Short mmCIF file of C-alpha atoms in Angstrom, two decimals:
data_model
loop_
_atom_site.label_atom_id
_atom_site.label_comp_id
_atom_site.label_asym_id
_atom_site.label_seq_id
_atom_site.Cartn_x
_atom_site.Cartn_y
_atom_site.Cartn_z
CA MET A 252 -30.47 73.60 5.25
CA SER A 253 -33.07 71.72 6.93
CA THR A 254 -34.29 70.18 3.30
CA THR A 255 -31.23 69.03 2.35
CA LEU A 256 -30.64 67.16 5.58
CA ARG A 257 -33.90 65.78 5.54
CA GLU A 258 -32.98 64.46 2.34
CA LEU A 259 -29.95 63.21 3.29
CA LEU A 260 -31.36 61.72 6.46
CA ALA A 261 -34.09 59.81 4.38
CA ARG A 262 -31.83 58.67 1.88
CA GLY A 263 -29.69 57.16 4.99
CA LEU A 264 -32.72 55.94 6.26
CA ARG A 265 -33.71 54.09 2.68
CA VAL A 266 -30.22 52.67 2.47
CA VAL A 267 -30.55 51.36 5.93
CA ARG A 268 -33.93 49.66 5.20
CA VAL A 269 -32.60 48.43 1.93
CA ARG A 270 -29.67 46.97 3.63
CA ARG A 271 -32.10 45.56 6.28
CA HIS A 272 -34.20 44.01 3.84
CA GLU A 273 -31.03 42.50 2.05
CA SER A 274 -29.55 40.99 4.71
CA SER A 275 -32.25 39.44 6.48
CA PRO A 276 -31.36 37.15 9.72
CA ARG A 277 -31.79 34.17 7.77
CA VAL A 278 -29.69 35.59 4.77
CA ASP A 279 -27.07 36.59 7.10
CA ARG A 280 -27.11 33.21 8.85
CA LEU A 281 -26.75 31.49 5.52
CA MET A 282 -23.94 33.85 4.84
CA ASP A 283 -22.32 32.93 8.41
CA SER A 284 -22.54 29.02 7.45
CA LEU A 285 -21.12 29.77 4.22
CA ARG A 286 -18.01 31.29 5.85
CA ALA A 287 -18.20 28.76 8.56
CA PRO A 288 -14.89 26.94 9.67
CA ALA A 289 -13.85 24.22 7.56
CA SER A 290 -15.13 20.80 8.10
CA PRO A 291 -12.66 18.14 7.91
CA ARG A 292 -13.71 16.87 4.84
CA GLU A 293 -13.27 20.01 3.32
CA LEU A 294 -9.89 20.05 4.51
CA ALA A 295 -9.18 16.43 3.65
CA ARG A 296 -6.82 17.39 0.90
CA GLU A 297 -4.48 19.54 2.56
CA ASP A 298 -1.62 17.23 2.78
CA GLU A 299 -1.57 16.62 -1.10
CA ALA A 300 -1.97 20.66 -1.67
CA VAL A 301 1.36 20.71 0.80
CA ALA A 302 2.74 17.71 -1.27
CA ALA A 303 1.93 19.68 -4.29
CA PHE A 304 3.60 23.18 -2.72
CA ASP A 305 6.85 21.38 -1.88
CA ARG A 306 7.30 19.44 -4.89
CA ALA A 307 6.71 23.17 -7.33
CA ARG A 308 8.91 24.54 -4.66
CA LEU A 309 11.42 22.04 -5.66
CA VAL A 310 11.08 22.29 -9.23
CA ALA A 311 11.23 25.78 -9.05
CA ARG A 312 14.30 26.07 -7.47
CA ILE A 313 16.03 23.93 -10.06
CA PRO A 314 15.53 26.09 -13.27
CA PRO A 315 18.03 28.94 -11.68
CA ARG A 316 20.62 26.85 -10.84
CA SER A 317 20.58 25.06 -13.96
CA ASN A 318 20.65 28.43 -15.89
CA GLN A 319 23.17 29.41 -13.75
CA MET A 320 25.55 26.45 -14.42
CA SER A 321 25.11 26.73 -18.21
CA PRO A 322 28.00 25.14 -20.10
CA ARG A 323 29.66 28.08 -20.85
CA ALA A 324 29.48 29.17 -16.93
CA ALA A 325 30.55 26.10 -15.99
CA ARG A 326 33.63 26.03 -18.34
CA THR A 327 34.64 29.51 -17.19
CA GLY A 328 34.48 28.23 -13.35
CA LEU A 329 36.51 25.11 -14.17
CA LYS A 330 38.66 27.17 -15.73
CA ALA A 331 38.77 29.63 -12.21
CA ALA A 332 39.13 26.76 -10.26
CA LEU A 333 42.12 25.61 -12.42
CA ALA A 334 43.52 28.62 -12.92
CA SER A 335 43.42 29.41 -8.71
CA ALA A 336 44.67 25.97 -8.27
CA GLY A 337 47.47 26.60 -10.90
CA VAL A 338 50.07 28.56 -9.42
CA VAL A 339 51.96 25.90 -10.36
CA ALA A 340 51.24 25.76 -13.96
CA ALA A 341 52.11 29.54 -13.41
CA LEU A 342 54.90 28.58 -12.69
CA SER A 343 56.20 26.38 -15.07
CA THR A 344 54.33 27.55 -18.18
CA GLY A 345 53.61 31.30 -17.42
CA ALA A 346 49.79 30.84 -18.09
CA ALA A 347 48.35 34.11 -17.68
CA PHE A 348 46.20 33.77 -14.94
CA ALA A 349 48.15 31.94 -12.73
CA SER A 350 50.91 33.44 -11.20
CA GLY A 351 49.29 34.57 -7.89
CA GLY A 352 46.44 32.14 -8.04
CA HIS A 353 45.88 30.72 -4.66
CA ALA A 354 42.62 30.47 -3.78
CA PRO A 355 41.63 30.36 -0.39
CA TRP A 356 40.32 27.17 -0.95
CA SER A 357 43.09 25.94 -2.80
CA ARG A 358 45.62 25.62 -0.61
CA GLY A 359 46.09 21.80 -0.58
CA ILE A 360 46.25 21.47 -4.35
CA ALA A 361 48.75 19.01 -5.20
CA GLY A 362 51.74 20.60 -7.22
CA ASP A 363 51.46 17.68 -10.03
CA ALA A 364 48.33 19.84 -11.18
CA SER A 365 50.92 21.69 -12.92
CA SER A 366 52.12 19.71 -15.23
CA HIS A 367 48.53 19.26 -16.62
CA THR A 368 47.56 22.34 -16.27
CA ALA A 369 50.94 23.59 -17.83
CA ALA A 370 50.52 21.16 -20.92
CA THR A 371 47.14 22.46 -21.57
CA SER A 372 47.99 26.27 -20.90
CA SER A 373 50.35 26.31 -23.44
CA SER A 374 47.98 25.50 -25.78
CA HIS A 375 46.01 28.63 -25.33
CA PRO A 376 46.18 30.94 -28.04
CA THR A 377 46.97 33.97 -25.72
CA HIS A 378 49.62 32.28 -23.69
CA PRO A 379 52.76 30.81 -25.82
CA ALA A 380 54.48 27.90 -23.88
CA HIS A 381 57.46 28.99 -22.59
CA PRO A 382 59.76 25.91 -23.27
CA THR A 383 62.22 27.06 -21.41
CA HIS A 384 60.84 26.86 -18.12
CA PRO A 385 61.62 23.77 -16.54
CA ALA A 386 58.18 22.48 -15.30
CA GLN A 387 58.76 22.07 -11.49
CA PRO A 388 61.53 23.80 -10.76
CA SER A 389 60.36 25.58 -7.75
CA ASP A 390 57.25 23.55 -7.76
CA GLY A 391 57.22 22.15 -3.90
CA SER A 392 57.69 25.94 -2.57
CA SER A 393 55.20 27.41 -4.96
CA THR A 394 52.02 25.40 -4.52
CA ALA A 395 51.87 26.73 -0.93
CA GLY A 396 48.41 28.35 -0.35
CA GLY A 397 48.94 32.08 -0.98
CA PRO A 398 47.65 34.69 1.31
CA ASN A 399 44.17 35.86 0.46
CA GLU A 400 45.39 38.57 -1.84
CA HIS A 401 47.13 36.53 -3.94
CA ALA A 402 44.21 34.32 -4.61
CA PHE A 403 42.35 37.23 -5.52
CA ALA A 404 45.33 38.28 -7.97
CA GLY A 405 44.98 35.25 -9.45
CA LEU A 406 41.04 35.18 -9.34
CA CYS A 407 41.10 38.61 -10.95
CA ARG A 408 43.13 37.38 -13.70
CA ALA A 409 41.24 34.51 -14.36
CA TYR A 410 38.06 36.66 -14.23
CA ALA A 411 39.98 39.05 -16.53
CA ALA A 412 41.10 36.22 -19.29
CA GLY A 413 37.52 35.38 -19.59
CA ASN A 414 35.34 36.58 -22.34
CA LYS A 415 34.02 39.94 -21.29
CA ALA A 416 30.65 38.95 -22.47
CA THR A 417 30.26 36.09 -19.87
CA HIS A 418 31.75 38.10 -17.00
CA GLY A 419 28.42 38.08 -15.38
CA ASN A 420 27.80 34.22 -15.54
CA ALA A 421 31.20 33.54 -14.79
CA LEU A 422 31.15 35.63 -11.39
CA SER A 423 27.98 33.57 -10.54
CA SER A 424 30.40 30.29 -10.60
CA PRO A 425 31.52 29.06 -7.15
CA ALA A 426 34.76 29.40 -8.23
CA PHE A 427 34.81 33.31 -8.16
CA SER A 428 32.15 33.15 -5.03
CA ALA A 429 35.29 33.97 -2.78
CA LEU A 430 36.09 36.89 -5.05
CA VAL A 431 32.88 38.34 -5.60
CA THR A 432 32.26 38.01 -1.55
CA ALA A 433 35.83 40.14 -1.21
CA ALA A 434 34.76 42.63 -3.67
CA GLY A 435 31.31 43.14 -2.15
CA GLY A 436 29.34 42.05 -5.21
CA ALA A 437 29.15 40.90 -8.45
CA ASP A 438 29.41 44.85 -9.83
CA ASN A 439 32.20 45.60 -7.52
CA VAL A 440 34.60 42.76 -8.88
CA ALA A 441 36.06 44.76 -12.03
CA ALA A 442 36.78 47.54 -9.25
CA PHE A 443 38.06 45.38 -6.74
CA CYS A 444 40.67 43.72 -8.91
CA ALA A 445 41.86 47.07 -10.53
CA ALA A 446 42.74 47.91 -6.92
CA GLN A 447 44.29 44.75 -6.11
CA PRO A 448 47.87 45.10 -5.02
CA GLY A 449 50.64 45.11 -7.63
CA HIS A 450 47.97 45.44 -10.26
CA GLY A 451 49.57 48.48 -11.99
CA PRO A 452 49.96 48.83 -15.70
CA ASP A 453 51.26 46.12 -17.41
CA ASP A 454 55.01 45.61 -16.27
CA PRO A 455 57.40 43.89 -18.28
CA GLY A 456 59.83 43.92 -15.37
CA ASP A 457 57.78 41.29 -14.33
CA GLN A 458 60.20 39.24 -15.87
CA SER A 459 62.94 39.41 -13.57
CA PRO A 460 62.49 37.22 -10.50
CA ALA A 461 63.62 39.40 -8.12
CA ALA A 462 61.24 42.36 -9.32
CA GLN A 463 58.32 40.93 -7.45
CA PRO A 464 59.18 39.62 -4.54
CA SER A 465 55.47 39.38 -3.54
CA THR A 466 53.67 37.70 -6.51
CA SER A 467 50.55 39.36 -5.87
CA GLY A 468 51.82 42.55 -7.88
CA HIS A 469 51.06 40.70 -11.21
CA PRO A 470 51.35 43.12 -13.98
CA THR A 471 48.13 41.77 -15.83
CA HIS A 472 45.35 43.47 -16.02
CA PRO A 473 42.32 41.67 -15.00
CA VAL A 474 39.92 44.56 -16.61
CA HIS A 475 41.72 43.83 -19.94
CA PRO A 476 40.75 40.37 -20.89
CA THR A 477 42.33 40.48 -24.24
CA HIS A 478 45.50 41.92 -22.68
CA PRO A 479 48.32 40.14 -25.23
CA VAL A 480 50.59 40.59 -22.54
CA HIS A 481 50.20 37.55 -20.73
CA PRO A 482 53.20 35.84 -22.26
CA THR A 483 55.20 37.95 -19.72
CA HIS A 484 54.21 35.64 -17.08
CA PRO A 485 57.30 33.66 -16.89
CA VAL A 486 57.47 35.78 -13.83
CA GLN A 487 56.35 32.91 -11.70
CA PRO A 488 59.69 32.18 -10.60
CA THR A 489 59.05 34.87 -7.82
CA HIS A 490 56.84 32.07 -6.50
CA PRO A 491 59.43 30.87 -4.22
CA ALA A 492 59.59 34.22 -2.71
CA HIS A 493 55.99 33.54 -0.96
CA PRO A 494 56.66 33.73 2.78
CA THR A 495 54.09 31.20 3.32
CA HIS A 496 55.68 28.35 1.06
CA PRO A 497 58.03 27.00 3.21
CA ALA A 498 54.88 26.33 5.62
CA HIS A 499 53.84 23.73 3.41
CA PRO A 500 56.17 21.05 3.48
CA THR A 501 53.67 18.13 2.80
CA HIS A 502 53.41 19.50 -1.07
CA PRO A 503 56.05 17.33 -2.48
CA VAL A 504 53.84 13.93 -1.25
CA GLN A 505 50.90 15.16 -3.19
CA PRO A 506 51.90 15.24 -6.80
CA THR A 507 50.19 11.62 -7.16
CA GLN A 508 46.80 13.53 -6.74
CA PRO A 509 44.53 12.47 -9.66
CA ALA A 510 42.05 14.70 -9.71
CA HIS A 511 43.15 17.13 -11.93
CA PRO A 512 44.40 15.01 -15.18
CA GLU A 513 40.44 15.11 -16.44
CA LYS A 514 40.66 19.13 -16.63
CA PRO A 515 43.27 19.89 -19.13
CA THR A 516 40.99 20.45 -22.19
CA HIS A 517 39.23 23.19 -20.86
CA PRO A 518 41.75 25.91 -20.10
CA ALA A 519 42.70 25.47 -23.76
CA LYS A 520 39.47 27.04 -24.85
CA PRO A 521 40.16 30.53 -25.56
CA HIS A 522 38.40 32.83 -23.91
CA ALA A 523 37.71 35.52 -25.99
CA MET B 49 -8.93 47.85 5.16
CA PRO B 50 -6.44 49.73 7.09
CA GLU B 51 -5.63 47.14 9.61
CA PRO B 52 -3.27 44.65 8.73
CA ASP B 53 -4.61 41.33 7.46
CA PRO B 54 -3.31 38.59 10.38
CA LEU B 55 -2.95 36.36 7.26
CA ASP B 56 -0.43 38.65 5.47
CA ASP B 57 2.83 37.19 7.19
CA ALA B 58 1.81 33.59 6.11
CA VAL B 59 1.68 34.66 2.76
CA ALA B 60 4.88 36.17 2.61
CA GLY B 61 6.11 33.29 4.73
CA MET B 62 4.53 31.01 1.78
CA CYS B 63 6.07 32.89 -0.56
CA SER B 64 9.79 32.54 0.49
CA GLY B 65 8.83 28.84 0.48
CA ASP B 66 7.84 27.80 3.89
CA ASP B 67 5.24 24.85 3.95
CA ASP B 68 3.96 25.51 6.89
CA ALA B 69 3.08 29.01 6.48
CA PHE B 70 1.36 27.37 3.14
CA ARG B 71 -0.43 25.08 5.35
CA ILE B 72 -1.97 28.28 7.38
CA VAL B 73 -2.58 30.13 4.24
CA TYR B 74 -4.29 27.08 2.82
CA ARG B 75 -6.62 26.79 6.18
CA ALA B 76 -7.38 30.28 5.81
CA VAL B 77 -8.26 30.16 2.12
CA HIS B 78 -8.93 26.87 1.24
CA PRO B 79 -12.53 26.50 2.65
CA THR B 80 -14.20 29.77 0.86
CA LEU B 81 -12.47 28.81 -2.35
CA LEU B 82 -13.68 25.24 -2.20
CA ARG B 83 -17.14 26.58 -1.71
CA TYR B 84 -17.12 29.43 -4.23
CA LEU B 85 -15.92 26.64 -6.89
CA GLU B 86 -18.72 24.48 -5.64
CA VAL B 87 -21.07 27.09 -6.56
CA LEU B 88 -19.50 27.53 -9.69
CA VAL B 89 -19.20 23.94 -10.80
CA GLY B 90 -21.16 21.98 -8.61
CA PRO B 91 -20.13 19.83 -5.39
CA SER B 92 -19.09 16.77 -7.19
CA ASP B 93 -16.16 18.72 -9.06
CA ALA B 94 -15.38 20.99 -6.98
CA GLU B 95 -12.73 19.30 -4.94
CA ASP B 96 -10.98 18.37 -7.98
CA VAL B 97 -10.61 21.89 -9.28
CA ALA B 98 -9.52 23.18 -6.01
CA SER B 99 -7.21 20.70 -6.07
CA GLU B 100 -6.02 21.92 -9.83
CA THR B 101 -6.18 25.29 -8.63
CA TRP B 102 -4.00 24.79 -5.63
CA GLY B 103 -1.53 23.08 -8.00
CA GLN B 104 -1.20 26.00 -10.54
CA ALA B 105 -1.11 28.31 -7.43
CA CYS B 106 1.97 26.76 -6.18
CA ARG B 107 3.51 26.41 -9.60
CA ASP B 108 3.00 29.94 -10.24
CA LEU B 109 3.78 31.38 -6.70
CA ASP B 110 6.68 32.98 -7.84
CA ARG B 111 4.59 34.90 -10.28
CA PHE B 112 2.53 36.57 -7.14
CA GLN B 113 3.32 39.54 -5.36
CA GLY B 114 1.14 41.05 -2.46
CA GLY B 115 -0.57 40.38 0.53
CA ALA B 116 -3.65 38.24 1.97
CA ASP B 117 -6.03 40.01 -0.03
CA GLY B 118 -4.25 39.79 -3.19
CA PHE B 119 -3.71 36.38 -2.62
CA ARG B 120 -7.06 35.30 -1.99
CA ALA B 121 -8.08 37.57 -5.37
CA TRP B 122 -4.97 35.78 -7.46
CA VAL B 123 -5.99 32.18 -6.22
CA THR B 124 -9.86 32.71 -6.67
CA THR B 125 -8.91 33.65 -10.36
CA ILE B 126 -6.78 30.82 -11.05
CA GLY B 127 -9.72 28.91 -9.59
CA ARG B 128 -12.31 30.69 -11.70
CA HIS B 129 -10.60 30.12 -14.80
CA ARG B 130 -9.91 25.98 -13.73
CA GLY B 131 -14.00 26.37 -13.38
CA LEU B 132 -14.95 27.73 -16.32
CA ASP B 133 -12.94 25.62 -18.50
CA LEU B 134 -14.68 22.82 -16.73
CA LEU B 135 -18.15 24.42 -17.70
CA ARG B 136 -16.93 24.78 -21.03
CA GLN B 137 -15.83 21.06 -21.19
CA ARG B 138 -19.12 20.05 -19.91
CA ALA B 139 -20.84 22.28 -22.60
CA ARG B 140 -19.23 20.60 -25.20
CA ARG B 141 -20.39 16.86 -24.25
CA PRO B 142 -23.52 17.37 -23.24
CA GLN B 143 -24.66 15.02 -20.19
CA VAL B 144 -27.12 14.90 -17.91
CA VAL B 145 -26.52 17.69 -15.09
CA ALA B 146 -26.91 15.22 -11.72
CA ASP B 147 -25.87 18.51 -9.66
CA LEU B 148 -29.36 19.41 -10.28
CA THR B 149 -30.41 17.05 -7.63
CA VAL B 150 -27.89 18.82 -5.31
CA VAL B 151 -29.85 21.94 -5.22
CA ASP B 152 -32.97 20.59 -3.14
CA PRO B 153 -32.17 21.81 0.28
CA PRO B 154 -31.65 19.13 2.88
CA ASP B 155 -34.73 17.29 4.69
CA PRO B 156 -35.59 19.78 7.53
CA VAL B 157 -35.86 16.84 9.79
CA ASP B 158 -32.15 16.07 9.15
CA HIS B 159 -31.73 19.70 9.54
CA ASP B 160 -31.40 19.84 13.20
CA LEU B 161 -30.17 15.97 13.74
CA ARG B 162 -26.95 16.60 11.74
CA VAL B 163 -23.95 18.80 12.57
CA GLU B 164 -25.76 22.27 11.83
CA ASP B 165 -22.37 23.99 10.84
CA VAL B 166 -21.81 21.26 7.85
CA LEU B 167 -24.85 20.84 6.83
CA GLY B 168 -26.03 24.65 6.97
CA THR B 169 -23.02 25.60 4.65
CA ARG B 170 -23.99 22.79 2.11
CA HIS B 171 -27.37 23.89 2.38
CA ALA B 172 -26.61 27.58 1.67
CA LEU B 173 -24.37 26.46 -1.21
CA ALA B 174 -27.16 24.81 -2.94
CA LEU B 175 -29.39 27.53 -2.27
CA LEU B 176 -26.66 30.03 -4.05
CA ARG B 177 -26.15 27.84 -6.83
CA GLU B 178 -30.26 28.75 -7.44
CA LEU B 179 -28.70 32.25 -8.06
CA PRO B 180 -27.77 33.39 -11.73
CA GLN B 181 -24.16 32.63 -11.75
CA ASP B 182 -23.19 36.30 -11.82
CA GLN B 183 -25.33 36.68 -8.78
CA ALA B 184 -24.12 33.68 -7.03
CA GLU B 185 -20.34 34.70 -7.81
CA ALA B 186 -20.56 38.08 -6.50
CA LEU B 187 -21.82 37.38 -3.50
CA MET B 188 -19.10 34.31 -2.70
CA LEU B 189 -16.56 37.01 -3.31
CA ARG B 190 -17.75 39.93 -1.60
CA VAL B 191 -19.77 38.57 0.98
CA VAL B 192 -17.87 35.08 1.77
CA MET B 193 -14.57 35.43 0.60
CA GLY B 194 -14.39 39.14 1.88
CA LEU B 195 -12.93 40.36 -1.18
CA ASP B 196 -13.51 44.29 -1.90
CA ALA B 197 -15.47 45.07 -4.81
CA ARG B 198 -12.33 46.24 -6.89
CA SER B 199 -10.58 42.43 -6.42
CA ALA B 200 -13.91 40.88 -6.73
CA GLY B 201 -14.16 42.91 -9.95
CA GLN B 202 -10.76 41.61 -11.55
CA VAL B 203 -11.25 38.22 -10.66
CA LEU B 204 -14.87 38.23 -12.26
CA GLY B 205 -13.57 40.46 -15.07
CA LYS B 206 -16.26 43.57 -14.26
CA ARG B 207 -16.38 46.71 -13.14
CA PRO B 208 -16.31 46.82 -9.34
CA GLY B 209 -20.05 48.67 -9.47
CA ALA B 210 -21.20 45.98 -11.66
CA VAL B 211 -19.87 43.54 -9.17
CA ARG B 212 -21.67 45.23 -6.03
CA SER B 213 -25.02 45.41 -7.81
CA ALA B 214 -24.47 41.79 -8.72
CA ALA B 215 -24.05 41.44 -5.16
CA GLN B 216 -26.89 43.14 -4.07
CA ARG B 217 -29.19 41.60 -6.34
CA GLY B 218 -28.05 38.37 -5.26
CA LEU B 219 -28.61 39.11 -1.81
CA ARG B 220 -32.32 40.38 -2.58
CA ASN B 221 -32.77 37.13 -4.45
CA LEU B 222 -31.64 35.07 -1.94
CA ALA B 223 -33.93 36.62 0.85
CA ARG B 224 -36.59 35.87 -1.02
CA ARG B 225 -35.49 32.41 -1.46
CA VAL B 226 -34.85 31.75 2.04
CA ASP B 227 -37.83 33.35 3.28
CA SER B 228 -39.95 30.34 1.13
CA THR B 229 -37.85 27.63 1.54
CA GLU B 230 -37.02 28.64 5.36
CA GLY B 231 -40.74 28.88 5.78
CA ARG B 232 -41.32 25.65 4.62
CA VAL B 233 -38.96 24.40 6.94
CA TRP B 234 -40.21 25.97 9.99
CA ARG B 235 -43.88 25.37 9.10
CA ARG B 236 -43.22 21.56 8.87
CA ARG B 237 -41.13 21.91 12.13
CA ASP B 238 -44.48 23.18 13.65
CA ILE B 239 -42.86 25.93 15.59
CA PHE B 240 -44.61 28.89 13.92
CA ALA B 241 -47.05 29.53 10.93
CA PRO B 242 -45.13 30.41 7.49
CA ARG B 243 -44.72 34.04 7.02
CA GLY B 244 -43.42 34.34 3.74
CA ALA B 245 -46.12 31.83 2.55
CA GLU B 246 -46.53 33.53 -0.82
CA GLY B 247 -43.36 32.04 -2.05
CA VAL B 248 -42.95 28.69 -3.33
CA ARG B 249 -44.72 25.99 -1.65
#
């Protein structure tokens, strides 16, 4: 043991001696001066670096956003917005997704949007036009902002109507943010929509206005984007049944809103 | 290093886009980075290379993950690549290396008249530049920037053992040179007789 210990000690001493030798006080001082605090001259370009940092951060922020709003996603977003705004359209034309489409933020949207959306949505392949429906029979009352569940039903329908492949993108569009929030995440949207009240298997009884006093109970399945059932939507006449409708007496005043006329082309594009 | 680096928080803040945190990191990392680059490419270009390095680091920041040590190594790697690029460019178009003049230690008379720190730092950098490049780099990364052998090895593209031994050789080498130069300095100042007078004189 003593030999080993001596050996170890000797080695240790040698190491210490080597260290000593390597780090002579002068070298230590040199190294210290290399670690010295920065001189003002060395930090002269600090602001320049911070500017580069800010610039890079700005640039870094833009690309994801532009990716997010790819033309396709933007279109889907527009569609969704129109869908939720277009309760009216649903009323008159039976557009697939518009039946209960009150988004929480779409309350004040004018009834006149309906005429445009109606016109365009009638060209939707999956939504045959319903000439028999007077364009704005119950418009005034139907444009009222619906309770959230109606909004979600409409959003769900819009979501379901979109191309399945683009659902991921669609959900990142602002129009769906309320839906995603309510569902607790983009992944849950399908389940959330399936669980929406009134979202049962397709319901042909839909056709009778009295059948669904609460329009939230729309028969279409958001989970079935390609559902051909959409033509059954004329159900919309039930909208007047909305308890909240009378609450918006101002709606008839708004038909002059010019915001929507430019959008008609969007919903016309087939999702699938 | 078990204890957390106080700079870790600033690095995290910087990564989430806080430019005050960036400032803190910059002030902590830039001086030694600049000095390392000065050893690598010389004092005349070090500032520009450092600016480019920070610019690229900012642009690529979202690719970085880790704490303060990781960031030091990461930004140093960027700086080293930039510096080596410059050295290659220089090699391609031969020119008189003006930097050699800077290698001379500052006038010993000025040594205690001017701001000791700054001059000492420049002096030390000039001495390091006289070492073989691998030794100088290893010393800067290990001793000055405080990178561990593994990180320094990653930056330099070497095995940790190779970095360690390069740093040791560098220290020995430096000790010889320092003794000789400082001996000269001391002698000129007539404080005491040169000890290691067998060195360069």
